[in-house]
C-alpha positions as a Markdown table, in Angstrom:
| # | Residue | x | y | z |
|---|---|---|---|---|
| 1 | Met | -80.6 | 24.9 | -7.5 |
| 2 | Asp | -79.3 | 21.5 | -6.4 |
| 3 | Ala | -82.8 | 19.8 | -6.9 |
| 4 | Glu | -82.7 | 21.3 | -10.7 |
| 5 | Asn | -79.5 | 19.5 | -11.4 |
| 6 | Arg | -80.8 | 16.3 | -10.0 |
| 7 | Val | -82.6 | 13.7 | -12.1 |
| 8 | Val | -84.6 | 10.5 | -11.1 |
| 9 | Leu | -84.1 | 7.2 | -12.7 |
| 10 | Asn | -86.5 | 4.6 | -12.4 |
| 11 | Cys | -85.4 | 1.2 | -13.4 |
| 12 | Gly | -87.5 | -2.0 | -12.9 |
| 13 | Gly | -89.5 | -0.5 | -10.2 |
| 14 | Ile | -86.4 | 0.8 | -8.3 |
| 15 | Arg | -85.9 | 4.8 | -8.1 |
| 16 | His | -82.5 | 6.2 | -8.5 |
| 17 | Glu | -81.3 | 9.8 | -8.0 |
| 18 | Thr | -78.3 | 11.1 | -9.1 |
| 19 | Tyr | -76.8 | 14.2 | -10.7 |
| 20 | Lys | -77.2 | 15.3 | -14.5 |
| 21 | Ala | -73.2 | 16.3 | -14.2 |
| 22 | Thr | -72.7 | 12.5 | -13.1 |
| 23 | Leu | -74.3 | 11.1 | -16.3 |
| 24 | Lys | -72.4 | 13.5 | -18.4 |
| 25 | Lys | -69.2 | 11.7 | -17.7 |
| 26 | Ile | -69.4 | 8.9 | -19.9 |
| 27 | Pro | -70.6 | 10.6 | -23.3 |
| 28 | Ala | -72.2 | 9.1 | -26.3 |
| 29 | Thr | -74.2 | 6.7 | -24.0 |
| 30 | Arg | -77.9 | 6.4 | -23.5 |
| 31 | Leu | -78.1 | 8.2 | -20.1 |
| 32 | Ser | -75.6 | 10.9 | -21.2 |
| 33 | Arg | -78.6 | 12.4 | -23.6 |
| 34 | Leu | -81.7 | 12.2 | -21.5 |
| 35 | Thr | -83.9 | 15.0 | -22.3 |
| 36 | Glu | -87.7 | 15.7 | -21.1 |
| 37 | Ala | -88.8 | 14.9 | -24.8 |
| 38 | Leu | -87.9 | 11.0 | -24.2 |
| 39 | Ala | -91.1 | 8.9 | -24.7 |
| 40 | Asn | -89.8 | 7.2 | -20.9 |
| 41 | Tyr | -90.1 | 10.8 | -19.4 |
| 42 | Asp | -93.0 | 11.2 | -16.7 |
| 43 | Pro | -93.7 | 14.9 | -16.3 |
| 44 | Ile | -95.8 | 14.2 | -13.2 |
| 45 | Leu | -93.5 | 12.2 | -11.5 |
| 46 | Asn | -90.3 | 14.0 | -13.1 |
| 47 | Glu | -88.5 | 10.8 | -13.4 |
| 48 | Tyr | -87.4 | 8.6 | -16.2 |
| 49 | Phe | -88.6 | 5.1 | -16.6 |
| 50 | Phe | -86.8 | 2.2 | -17.9 |
| 51 | Asp | -88.1 | -1.6 | -18.0 |
| 52 | Arg | -84.6 | -2.9 | -17.5 |
| 53 | His | -82.8 | -5.3 | -15.0 |
| 54 | Pro | -82.5 | -3.4 | -12.0 |
| 55 | Gly | -79.6 | -5.4 | -10.8 |
| 56 | Val | -77.4 | -4.5 | -13.7 |
| 57 | Phe | -78.3 | -0.6 | -13.8 |
| 58 | Ala | -77.2 | -0.4 | -10.1 |
| 59 | Gln | -73.4 | -1.4 | -11.3 |
| 60 | Val | -74.3 | 0.8 | -14.8 |
| 61 | Leu | -75.1 | 4.0 | -12.4 |
| 62 | Asn | -72.2 | 3.2 | -10.2 |
| 63 | Tyr | -69.8 | 2.9 | -13.2 |
| 64 | Tyr | -70.9 | 6.8 | -13.9 |
| 65 | Arg | -69.9 | 7.8 | -10.5 |
| 66 | Thr | -67.0 | 5.9 | -9.8 |
| 67 | Gly | -65.6 | 5.3 | -13.3 |
| 68 | Lys | -65.4 | 1.6 | -12.6 |
| 69 | Leu | -67.5 | -1.1 | -14.0 |
| 70 | His | -67.8 | -4.2 | -12.2 |
| 71 | Tyr | -69.8 | -7.4 | -13.0 |
| 72 | Pro | -72.7 | -8.7 | -10.4 |
| 73 | Thr | -72.3 | -12.0 | -9.6 |
| 74 | Asp | -76.0 | -12.9 | -9.8 |
| 75 | Val | -76.6 | -12.0 | -13.2 |
| 76 | Cys | -75.8 | -14.2 | -16.2 |
| 77 | Gly | -72.9 | -13.1 | -18.6 |
| 78 | Pro | -75.4 | -12.9 | -21.7 |
| 79 | Leu | -77.8 | -10.9 | -20.0 |
| 80 | Phe | -75.2 | -8.5 | -18.5 |
| 81 | Glu | -73.9 | -8.0 | -22.1 |
| 82 | Glu | -77.3 | -7.2 | -23.3 |
| 83 | Glu | -78.0 | -4.8 | -20.8 |
| 84 | Leu | -74.6 | -3.0 | -21.6 |
| 85 | Glu | -75.1 | -2.9 | -24.7 |
| 86 | Phe | -78.8 | -1.2 | -24.1 |
| 87 | Trp | -77.1 | 1.4 | -22.0 |
| 88 | Gly | -74.6 | 2.1 | -24.7 |
| 89 | Leu | -71.7 | 0.9 | -22.6 |
| 90 | Asp | -68.5 | -1.5 | -23.7 |
| 91 | Ser | -68.3 | -4.8 | -22.0 |
| 92 | Asn | -64.6 | -4.3 | -22.2 |
| 93 | Gln | -64.5 | -2.0 | -19.7 |
| 94 | Val | -65.1 | -4.4 | -16.9 |
| 95 | Glu | -62.4 | -4.2 | -14.3 |
| 96 | Pro | -60.0 | -6.8 | -14.0 |
| 97 | Cys | -60.9 | -8.3 | -10.4 |
| 98 | Cys | -64.4 | -9.1 | -12.3 |
| 99 | Trp | -63.1 | -10.0 | -15.8 |
| 100 | Met | -62.5 | -13.9 | -14.9 |
| 101 | Thr | -66.0 | -14.2 | -13.4 |
| 102 | Tyr | -67.6 | -12.4 | -16.3 |
| 103 | Thr | -66.0 | -14.2 | -19.2 |
| 104 | Ser | -66.6 | -17.4 | -17.8 |
| 105 | His | -70.0 | -17.4 | -19.7 |
| 106 | Arg | -68.0 | -17.3 | -22.9 |
| 107 | Asp | -66.4 | -20.5 | -22.0 |
| 108 | Thr | -69.6 | -22.2 | -21.2 |
| 109 | Gln | -71.1 | -21.4 | -24.5 |
| 110 | Glu | -67.9 | -22.5 | -26.5 |
| 111 | Thr | -68.8 | -25.7 | -24.4 |
| 112 | Leu | -72.5 | -26.2 | -25.5 |
| 113 | Ala | -71.5 | -25.2 | -28.9 |
| 114 | Val | -69.2 | -28.3 | -28.9 |
| 115 | Leu | -71.7 | -30.4 | -27.3 |
| 116 | Asp | -74.2 | -29.5 | -30.0 |
| 117 | Arg | -71.7 | -30.5 | -32.7 |
| 118 | Leu | -71.1 | -33.9 | -30.8 |
| 119 | Asp | -74.6 | -34.7 | -31.2 |
| 120 | Leu | -75.1 | -36.0 | -27.6 |
| 121 | Asp | -79.1 | -35.9 | -27.8 |
| 122 | Thr | -80.5 | -39.5 | -26.9 |
| 123 | Asp | -84.3 | -38.5 | -27.6 |
| 124 | Lys | -86.0 | -39.7 | -30.8 |
| 125 | Pro | -85.8 | -36.8 | -33.1 |
| 126 | Ser | -89.3 | -35.5 | -34.6 |
| 127 | Asp | -90.2 | -35.7 | -38.2 |
| 128 | Glu | -89.8 | -31.9 | -38.3 |
| 129 | Glu | -86.0 | -32.4 | -37.0 |
| 130 | Leu | -85.6 | -34.8 | -39.7 |
| 131 | Ala | -86.8 | -32.9 | -42.4 |
| 132 | Arg | -84.7 | -30.0 | -41.5 |
| 133 | Lys | -81.5 | -32.3 | -41.3 |
| 134 | Phe | -82.1 | -33.6 | -44.7 |
| 135 | Gly | -83.0 | -30.1 | -46.1 |
| 136 | Phe | -86.7 | -31.3 | -47.0 |
| 137 | Glu | -88.2 | -28.6 | -44.9 |
| 138 | Glu | -90.4 | -27.0 | -47.8 |
| 139 | Ala | -91.5 | -30.2 | -49.1 |
| 140 | Tyr | -92.3 | -31.5 | -45.6 |
| 141 | Tyr | -94.7 | -28.0 | -44.5 |
| 142 | Asn | -96.2 | -28.7 | -48.2 |
| 143 | Gly | -96.7 | -32.1 | -47.6 |
| 144 | Glu | -94.9 | -33.3 | -50.8 |
| 145 | Leu | -92.3 | -35.6 | -49.7 |
| 146 | Ser | -91.7 | -38.5 | -51.8 |
| 147 | Trp | -91.3 | -42.1 | -51.2 |
| 148 | Trp | -87.0 | -41.2 | -51.2 |
| 149 | Gln | -87.3 | -38.3 | -49.1 |
| 150 | Lys | -89.5 | -40.2 | -46.6 |
| 151 | Thr | -87.4 | -43.4 | -46.7 |
| 152 | Lys | -84.0 | -41.8 | -46.4 |
| 153 | Pro | -84.0 | -40.3 | -42.7 |
| 154 | Lys | -85.5 | -43.3 | -41.6 |
| 155 | Ile | -82.6 | -45.4 | -43.1 |
| 156 | Trp | -80.2 | -42.7 | -41.7 |
| 157 | Ser | -81.7 | -43.2 | -38.2 |
| 158 | Leu | -81.7 | -47.1 | -38.3 |
| 159 | Phe | -78.1 | -47.2 | -38.9 |
| 160 | Asp | -76.5 | -44.2 | -37.2 |
| 161 | Glu | -78.7 | -43.1 | -34.4 |
| 162 | Pro | -79.1 | -46.1 | -32.0 |
| 163 | Tyr | -81.3 | -44.0 | -29.6 |
| 164 | Ser | -84.1 | -43.1 | -32.3 |
| 165 | Ser | -86.0 | -46.2 | -32.3 |
| 166 | Asn | -86.2 | -49.7 | -31.0 |
| 167 | Ser | -85.1 | -51.2 | -34.5 |
| 168 | Ala | -82.2 | -48.7 | -34.5 |
| 169 | Lys | -81.0 | -50.0 | -31.0 |
| 170 | Ile | -81.2 | -53.5 | -32.5 |
| 171 | Val | -79.1 | -52.3 | -35.4 |
| 172 | Gly | -76.7 | -50.9 | -33.0 |
| 173 | Leu | -76.5 | -54.1 | -30.9 |
| 174 | Ile | -75.6 | -55.8 | -33.7 |
| 175 | Ser | -73.0 | -53.7 | -35.1 |
| 176 | Val | -71.4 | -53.5 | -31.6 |
| 177 | Phe | -71.5 | -57.6 | -31.5 |
| 178 | Phe | -69.6 | -57.7 | -34.5 |
| 179 | Ile | -67.1 | -55.1 | -33.8 |
| 180 | Cys | -66.0 | -57.2 | -30.4 |
| 181 | Ile | -66.1 | -60.3 | -32.4 |
| 182 | Ser | -63.7 | -58.6 | -35.3 |
| 183 | Ile | -61.3 | -57.5 | -32.4 |
| 184 | Leu | -61.5 | -60.7 | -30.4 |
| 185 | Ser | -60.7 | -62.5 | -33.7 |
| 186 | Phe | -57.9 | -60.5 | -34.7 |
| 187 | Cys | -56.4 | -60.8 | -31.1 |
| 188 | Leu | -57.0 | -64.6 | -30.9 |
| 189 | Lys | -55.7 | -65.4 | -34.2 |
| 190 | Thr | -52.2 | -64.5 | -33.0 |
| 191 | His | -51.9 | -66.9 | -30.3 |
| 192 | Pro | -49.6 | -69.9 | -30.7 |
| 193 | Asp | -52.5 | -72.6 | -30.1 |
| 194 | Met | -55.1 | -70.8 | -32.6 |
| 195 | Arg | -52.3 | -71.2 | -35.4 |
| 196 | Val | -51.9 | -73.9 | -38.0 |
| 197 | Pro | -48.3 | -74.9 | -39.2 |
| 198 | Val | -47.4 | -75.1 | -42.6 |
| 199 | Ile | -45.4 | -78.1 | -43.2 |
| 200 | Arg | -43.5 | -79.0 | -46.3 |
| 201 | Asn | -41.5 | -81.9 | -47.8 |
| 202 | Leu | -37.7 | -81.6 | -48.1 |
| 203 | Thr | -35.1 | -83.7 | -49.8 |
| 204 | Val | -32.0 | -84.0 | -48.5 |
| 205 | His | -28.8 | -85.8 | -49.4 |
| 206 | Thr | -27.3 | -88.3 | -46.9 |
| 207 | Ser | -23.8 | -89.0 | -46.3 |
| 208 | Phe | -24.0 | -92.4 | -48.4 |
| 209 | Asn | -24.8 | -90.3 | -51.8 |
| 210 | Ser | -28.4 | -91.1 | -51.3 |
| 211 | Thr | -31.6 | -88.8 | -50.5 |
| 212 | Ala | -34.2 | -88.7 | -48.1 |
| 213 | Trp | -37.4 | -86.9 | -47.4 |
| 214 | Thr | -38.0 | -84.9 | -44.1 |
| 215 | Leu | -40.5 | -82.3 | -43.0 |
| 216 | Asp | -39.9 | -79.1 | -42.4 |
| 217 | Lys | -42.1 | -76.5 | -40.6 |
| 218 | Thr | -41.5 | -73.1 | -42.4 |
| 219 | Gln | -44.3 | -70.9 | -41.0 |
| 220 | Thr | -47.7 | -71.1 | -39.2 |
| 221 | Asn | -50.9 | -69.5 | -40.4 |
| 222 | Ala | -54.1 | -68.6 | -38.5 |
| 223 | His | -57.0 | -71.3 | -38.2 |
| 224 | Glu | -59.5 | -71.1 | -41.5 |
| 225 | Ala | -62.0 | -70.7 | -38.9 |
| 226 | Phe | -60.8 | -66.9 | -38.5 |
| 227 | Phe | -61.2 | -66.3 | -42.0 |
| 228 | Tyr | -64.9 | -67.1 | -42.0 |
| 229 | Ile | -65.5 | -65.1 | -39.1 |
| 230 | Glu | -63.7 | -62.0 | -40.4 |
| 231 | Ala | -65.4 | -62.5 | -43.7 |
| 232 | Val | -69.0 | -62.5 | -42.0 |
| 233 | Cys | -67.9 | -59.5 | -39.8 |
| 234 | Asn | -66.7 | -57.4 | -43.1 |
| 235 | Thr | -69.8 | -58.5 | -45.1 |
| 236 | Trp | -72.0 | -56.6 | -42.1 |
| 237 | Phe | -69.3 | -53.7 | -42.1 |
| 238 | Thr | -69.5 | -53.3 | -45.9 |
| 239 | Ile | -73.4 | -53.3 | -45.8 |
| 240 | Glu | -73.9 | -50.7 | -43.1 |
| 241 | Ile | -71.3 | -48.0 | -44.5 |
| 242 | Leu | -72.9 | -48.5 | -47.9 |
| 243 | Met | -76.4 | -47.8 | -46.3 |
| 244 | Arg | -75.0 | -44.8 | -44.4 |
| 245 | Phe | -73.3 | -43.4 | -47.1 |
| 246 | Ile | -76.6 | -43.6 | -49.6 |
| 247 | Ala | -78.6 | -42.3 | -46.6 |
| 248 | Cys | -76.2 | -39.5 | -45.1 |
| 249 | Pro | -77.4 | -36.2 | -45.3 |
| 250 | Asn | -74.4 | -34.6 | -46.4 |
| 251 | Lys | -71.9 | -36.8 | -48.3 |
| 252 | Phe | -68.8 | -34.6 | -48.4 |
| 253 | Leu | -69.0 | -34.5 | -44.4 |
| 254 | Phe | -69.7 | -38.1 | -44.0 |
| 255 | Val | -66.5 | -39.1 | -46.4 |
| 256 | Arg | -64.5 | -36.3 | -44.3 |
| 257 | Ala | -65.5 | -37.8 | -40.9 |
| 258 | Ser | -62.6 | -39.5 | -39.0 |
| 259 | Val | -64.6 | -42.2 | -37.7 |
| 260 | Asn | -65.9 | -43.1 | -41.0 |
| 261 | Ile | -62.6 | -42.8 | -42.4 |
| 262 | Ile | -61.3 | -45.6 | -40.0 |
| 263 | Asp | -64.2 | -47.5 | -40.8 |
| 264 | Tyr | -63.8 | -47.8 | -44.5 |
| 265 | Val | -60.1 | -48.2 | -44.3 |
| 266 | Ala | -60.5 | -51.2 | -42.0 |
| 267 | Thr | -63.1 | -52.5 | -44.2 |
| 268 | Leu | -60.8 | -52.1 | -47.6 |
| 269 | Ser | -58.0 | -53.6 | -45.6 |
| 270 | Phe | -59.8 | -57.1 | -45.2 |
| 271 | Phe | -60.2 | -57.0 | -49.1 |
| 272 | Ile | -56.8 | -55.9 | -49.9 |
| 273 | Asp | -55.3 | -58.6 | -47.4 |
| 274 | Leu | -57.2 | -61.0 | -49.8 |
| 275 | Ala | -55.5 | -59.9 | -52.5 |
| 276 | Leu | -52.3 | -59.8 | -51.2 |
| 277 | Gln | -52.5 | -63.7 | -49.9 |
| 278 | Lys | -53.5 | -64.7 | -53.3 |
| 279 | Phe | -51.1 | -62.5 | -55.4 |
| 280 | Ala | -48.3 | -61.8 | -53.2 |
| 281 | Ser | -47.7 | -64.7 | -51.2 |
| 282 | His | -44.9 | -66.0 | -53.0 |
| 283 | Leu | -42.8 | -63.0 | -52.2 |
| 284 | Glu | -40.2 | -63.0 | -49.4 |
| 285 | Asn | -41.0 | -61.4 | -46.0 |
| 286 | Ala | -44.5 | -61.0 | -47.3 |
| 287 | Asp | -45.7 | -61.7 | -43.5 |
| 288 | Ile | -44.8 | -58.1 | -43.3 |
| 289 | Leu | -47.7 | -57.1 | -45.3 |
| 290 | Glu | -49.9 | -58.4 | -42.3 |
| 291 | Phe | -48.9 | -55.5 | -40.5 |
| 292 | Phe | -51.4 | -53.1 | -42.1 |
| 293 | Ser | -54.0 | -55.1 | -41.0 |
| 294 | Ile | -53.7 | -53.8 | -37.8 |
| 295 | Ile | -56.0 | -50.5 | -39.1 |
| 296 | Arg | -59.0 | -53.3 | -38.2 |
| 297 | Ile | -58.1 | -52.6 | -34.4 |
| 298 | Met | -59.0 | -48.7 | -35.0 |
| 299 | Arg | -62.8 | -50.1 | -35.3 |
| 300 | Leu | -63.1 | -49.3 | -31.7 |
| 301 | Phe | -63.5 | -45.9 | -32.4 |
| 302 | Lys | -66.8 | -46.7 | -33.9 |
| 303 | Leu | -68.2 | -47.3 | -30.2 |
| 304 | Thr | -68.3 | -43.4 | -30.2 |
| 305 | Arg | -71.3 | -43.5 | -32.2 |
| 306 | His | -73.0 | -45.6 | -29.3 |
| 307 | Ser | -71.4 | -44.2 | -26.3 |
| 308 | Ser | -71.9 | -40.6 | -25.3 |
| 309 | Gly | -69.1 | -41.0 | -22.5 |
| 310 | Leu | -66.5 | -42.1 | -25.3 |
| 311 | Lys | -67.2 | -38.7 | -27.3 |
| 312 | Ile | -66.8 | -36.6 | -24.1 |
| 313 | Leu | -63.3 | -38.3 | -23.5 |
| 314 | Ile | -62.3 | -37.7 | -27.0 |
| 315 | Gln | -63.3 | -34.1 | -26.9 |
| 316 | Thr | -61.5 | -33.8 | -23.7 |
| 317 | Phe | -58.2 | -34.9 | -25.2 |
| 318 | Arg | -58.9 | -32.4 | -27.9 |
| 319 | Ala | -59.6 | -29.4 | -25.7 |
| 320 | Ser | -56.8 | -30.4 | -23.7 |
| 321 | Ala | -54.3 | -30.4 | -26.5 |
| 322 | Lys | -52.6 | -27.5 | -25.2 |
| 323 | Glu | -52.1 | -28.9 | -21.9 |
| 324 | Leu | -51.0 | -32.4 | -23.1 |
| 325 | Thr | -48.3 | -30.5 | -25.7 |
| 326 | Leu | -46.9 | -28.7 | -22.9 |
| 327 | Leu | -46.8 | -31.9 | -20.9 |
| 328 | Val | -45.0 | -33.6 | -23.8 |
| 329 | Phe | -42.4 | -30.8 | -24.0 |
| 330 | Phe | -41.3 | -30.7 | -20.4 |
| 331 | Leu | -41.0 | -34.4 | -20.5 |
| 332 | Val | -38.6 | -34.3 | -23.3 |
| 333 | Leu | -37.0 | -31.5 | -22.0 |
| 334 | Gly | -36.1 | -33.2 | -18.6 |
| 335 | Ile | -35.5 | -36.5 | -20.4 |
| 336 | Val | -32.4 | -34.8 | -22.4 |
| 337 | Ile | -31.4 | -33.1 | -19.5 |
| 338 | Phe | -31.2 | -36.0 | -16.8 |
| 339 | Ala | -30.0 | -38.5 | -19.3 |
| 340 | Ser | -26.8 | -36.3 | -20.0 |
| 341 | Leu | -26.7 | -35.7 | -16.2 |
| 342 | Val | -26.5 | -39.5 | -15.5 |
| 343 | Tyr | -24.3 | -40.5 | -18.4 |
| 344 | Tyr | -21.5 | -37.9 | -17.0 |
| 345 | Ala | -22.4 | -38.4 | -13.3 |
| 346 | Glu | -21.5 | -42.5 | -13.9 |
| 347 | Arg | -18.3 | -41.6 | -15.1 |
| 348 | Ile | -17.1 | -39.7 | -12.5 |
| 349 | Gln | -16.3 | -42.6 | -10.3 |
| 350 | Ala | -14.9 | -46.1 | -11.1 |
| 351 | Asn | -17.7 | -48.2 | -12.4 |
| 352 | Pro | -17.1 | -51.5 | -13.9 |
| 353 | His | -20.6 | -52.2 | -14.5 |
| 354 | Asn | -21.8 | -48.9 | -16.1 |
| 355 | Asp | -25.0 | -49.3 | -17.9 |
| 356 | Phe | -24.8 | -46.0 | -19.7 |
| 357 | Asn | -22.5 | -46.0 | -22.5 |
| 358 | Ser | -23.7 | -43.4 | -24.2 |
| 359 | Ile | -26.4 | -40.6 | -23.8 |
| 360 | Pro | -28.8 | -42.1 | -26.3 |
| 361 | Leu | -28.9 | -45.3 | -23.9 |
| 362 | Gly | -29.5 | -42.6 | -21.0 |
| 363 | Leu | -32.6 | -41.2 | -22.9 |
| 364 | Trp | -34.5 | -44.6 | -22.5 |
| 365 | Trp | -33.7 | -44.7 | -18.6 |
| 366 | Ala | -34.8 | -41.2 | -18.1 |
| 367 | Leu | -38.1 | -41.7 | -20.1 |
| 368 | Val | -38.5 | -44.8 | -18.0 |
| 369 | Thr | -37.9 | -42.8 | -14.8 |
| 370 | Met | -39.6 | -39.7 | -15.3 |
| 371 | Thr | -42.7 | -41.6 | -16.2 |
| 372 | Thr | -42.4 | -43.7 | -12.9 |
| 373 | Val | -42.3 | -47.2 | -15.1 |
| 374 | Gly | -39.0 | -48.1 | -13.4 |
| 375 | Tyr | -38.0 | -51.5 | -15.6 |
| 376 | Gly | -35.0 | -51.8 | -13.9 |
| 377 | Asp | -32.9 | -52.6 | -16.9 |
| 378 | Met | -30.8 | -49.8 | -16.4 |
| 379 | Ala | -29.6 | -48.1 | -13.2 |
| 380 | Pro | -27.1 | -45.7 | -11.7 |
| 381 | Lys | -24.2 | -47.3 | -9.7 |
| 382 | Thr | -22.8 | -44.6 | -8.5 |
| 383 | Tyr | -24.0 | -42.1 | -5.6 |
| 384 | Val | -23.7 | -39.3 | -7.8 |
| 385 | Gly | -25.5 | -41.3 | -10.2 |
| 386 | Met | -28.1 | -42.3 | -7.4 |
| 387 | Phe | -28.6 | -38.6 | -6.7 |
| 388 | Val | -29.2 | -37.5 | -10.3 |
| 389 | Gly | -31.9 | -40.4 | -10.5 |
| 390 | Ala | -33.5 | -39.4 | -7.4 |
| 391 | Leu | -33.8 | -35.5 | -9.1 |
| 392 | Cys | -35.0 | -37.5 | -12.3 |
| 393 | Ala | -38.0 | -39.2 | -10.3 |
| 394 | Leu | -39.2 | -36.2 | -8.5 |
| 395 | Ala | -38.9 | -34.0 | -11.5 |
| 396 | Gly | -41.5 | -36.5 | -13.3 |
| 397 | Val | -44.0 | -37.1 | -10.8 |
| 398 | Leu | -44.1 | -33.1 | -11.0 |
| 399 | Thr | -44.1 | -32.6 | -14.7 |
| 400 | Ile | -46.9 | -35.5 | -15.0 |
| 401 | Ala | -49.1 | -34.1 | -12.1 |
| 402 | Leu | -49.2 | -30.3 | -13.0 |
| 403 | Pro | -51.1 | -30.7 | -16.3 |
| 404 | Val | -53.5 | -33.6 | -15.0 |
| 405 | Pro | -55.8 | -31.3 | -13.2 |
| 406 | Val | -56.6 | -29.2 | -16.2 |
| 407 | Ile | -57.5 | -32.3 | -18.1 |
| 408 | Val | -59.6 | -33.6 | -15.3 |
| 409 | Ser | -61.4 | -30.4 | -15.1 |
| 410 | Asn | -62.3 | -30.4 | -18.8 |
| 411 | Phe | -63.7 | -33.7 | -18.9 |
| 412 | Ala | -65.8 | -32.7 | -15.5 |
| 413 | Met | -67.1 | -29.8 | -17.4 |
| 414 | Tyr | -68.1 | -31.5 | -20.5 |
| 415 | Tyr | -69.6 | -34.1 | -18.5 |
| 416 | Ser | -71.5 | -32.1 | -16.1 |
| 417 | His | -72.6 | -30.0 | -19.1 |
| 418 | Thr | -74.1 | -32.9 | -20.7 |
| 419 | Gln | -76.0 | -34.1 | -17.7 |
| 420 | Ala | -77.6 | -30.6 | -17.6 |
| 421 | Arg | -78.5 | -30.8 | -21.3 |
| 422 | Ala | -80.0 | -34.1 | -20.7 |
| 423 | Lys | -82.4 | -32.7 | -18.2 |
| 424 | Leu | -83.5 | -30.0 | -19.8 |
| 425 | Pro | -87.0 | -29.5 | -20.9 |
| 426 | Lys | -87.1 | -30.0 | -25.0 |
| 427 | Lys | -90.1 | -27.5 | -25.5 |
| 428 | Arg | -89.9 | -24.5 | -23.7 |
| 429 | Arg | -92.5 | -21.5 | -23.5 |
| 430 | Arg | -92.7 | -19.0 | -26.3 |
| 431 | Val | -92.0 | -15.3 | -25.0 |
| 432 | Leu | -93.2 | -13.1 | -27.5 |
| 433 | Pro | -91.1 | -10.0 | -28.1 |
| 434 | Val | -91.6 | -6.6 | -26.4 |
| 435 | Glu | -92.1 | -3.4 | -28.4 |
| 436 | His | -89.9 | -0.9 | -26.4 |
| 437 | Ala | -91.2 | 2.8 | -26.5 |
| 438 | Ser | -89.5 | 4.9 | -29.1 |
| 439 | Gly | -89.6 | 8.1 | -30.4 |
| 440 | Pro | -90.2 | 11.4 | -28.8 |
| 441 | Arg | -93.4 | 12.5 | -27.0 |
| 442 | Gly | -95.9 | 14.1 | -28.6 |
| 443 | Pro | -98.6 | 16.6 | -27.2 |
| 444 | Gln | -101.3 | 14.4 | -28.0 |
| 445 | Leu | -103.4 | 13.2 | -25.3 |
| 446 | Ala | -104.1 | 9.1 | -24.5 |
| 447 | Ile | -107.4 | 8.0 | -23.1 |
| 448 | Arg | -106.9 | 6.5 | -19.8 |
| 449 | Pro | -108.4 | 3.1 | -18.7 |
| 450 | Gly | -110.2 | 4.7 | -15.9 |
| 451 | Gly | -111.9 | 7.5 | -18.3 |
| 452 | Gly | -110.6 | 10.9 | -19.0 |
| 453 | Thr | -107.9 | 12.1 | -21.0 |
| 454 | Gly | -104.0 | 13.0 | -20.0 |
| 455 | Pro | -100.9 | 13.4 | -21.5 |
| 456 | Gly | -99.8 | 10.2 | -23.4 |
| 457 | Ser | -96.7 | 9.1 | -24.9 |
| 458 | Ala | -96.3 | 6.3 | -28.3 |
| 459 | Gly | -95.4 | 2.9 | -27.5 |
| 460 | Gly | -97.8 | 2.3 | -24.5 |
| 461 | His | -96.2 | 4.7 | -21.7 |
| 462 | Gln | -99.1 | 7.0 | -21.3 |
| 463 | Thr | -99.9 | 5.6 | -17.8 |
| 464 | Thr | -100.2 | 8.2 | -14.9 |
| 465 | Ala | -98.6 | 8.1 | -11.5 |
| 466 | Gln | -101.7 | 6.4 | -9.8 |
| 467 | Gln | -101.8 | 3.5 | -12.7 |
| 468 | Arg | -98.1 | 3.1 | -12.5 |
| 469 | Gln | -98.2 | 2.5 | -8.9 |
| 470 | Gly | -100.8 | 0.1 | -9.2 |
| 471 | Leu | -98.8 | -1.9 | -11.8 |
| 472 | His | -95.4 | -2.1 | -10.3 |
| 473 | Trp | -93.8 | -2.4 | -6.9 |
| 474 | Arg | -91.2 | 0.2 | -6.4 |
| 475 | Ser | -88.7 | 0.6 | -3.5 |
| 476 | Gln | -87.5 | 4.2 | -2.5 |
| 477 | Lys | -83.4 | 4.5 | -3.1 |
| 478 | Tyr | -81.6 | 7.5 | -2.9 |
| 479 | Gly | -78.1 | 7.7 | -4.6 |
């Protein structure tokens, strides 16, 4: 009677034995609905054959026996989910001890999706990939590409993909050169030795009721050479952004991109600065208008198009936004607490040289102390204040040190995946999909390869015991 209640399951060449009552513990699953009418049942061997992953099946069968689903560490997460879906099980039933290990593949998939959006590939794209990117697939496959459809991807690759060709590398080097020259010119023109004084004649009245002339230096302007340097640089930037806008695959996405916003705002600021110098230079405090030209320093972010490392660094800060927000929150909390403490601590004892006359002044001291900068412009003079200062410094070190490993791990994760993607082969061997057996077993006979007839089934599972032993290596495993 015990033999009638047992069932043999052959998964990937490994045989398992269990009781039918065990498989009924989890209803509405594939194993709970086993019948001899199924196509994968072999009446000669009296077993059910499944061409699935045997390692995952061992955990699946153990789930029926114990009611606890564990994750095998030697199996990739997506494969485990695919196997559970085949057996009709819910992946959310994985035990808490294996949950973090099991769900780690989801973080990996999110990371790979982010890297796909960053476009870190340095290989030259094929004509088919370019046609797909610009939406010219149908015309490309039909061989009906127009002159503009052939030229537009080339212009885009020339100005926006530095690694697509040697010409694109030269254009990229020119762009980097003008960016560096523009930033260098922006910084050097503020140096006193690089500025020209503006001198005007003034008429003054002397004590003898007479007039005299004197020279007065009102202000200094940047040397005229810097104007021509910036004019040449901005001419290149204007040509570059116009060509990229004309040849971009999607103009809406192009306008919304943060790097492009910085680019055309910085380029536009040069022409606005020219207009202000011509029409608003006579206004009082007109020098303040030069402050808006600081947007040009943001052109450094354009280098992200030429460096995958900068893209990864920026993405690391985006991925670590929660940790950075938590860091700022704890810093603000500590600054307010220690500023209040040091203010009252310095007032407990007699202190004629008290630097903390108010809590707002203490905020600056607490910020400098917690970030371990320590300018020394303000310092507690009493013993109680020194004790508060020591606590403030220790709290600052701990507060800053705790979130930093998370940010470092995010950078290491993105960097390692980027290196792995760069080493992967671009072309993989195509694997044909397998048609699984389905439907009930029919009474028809199948012709054997060796001759004769025998019981067969739809979907190709008509082999006998001798044939299957010749095709599969199996090991005996009794459960």
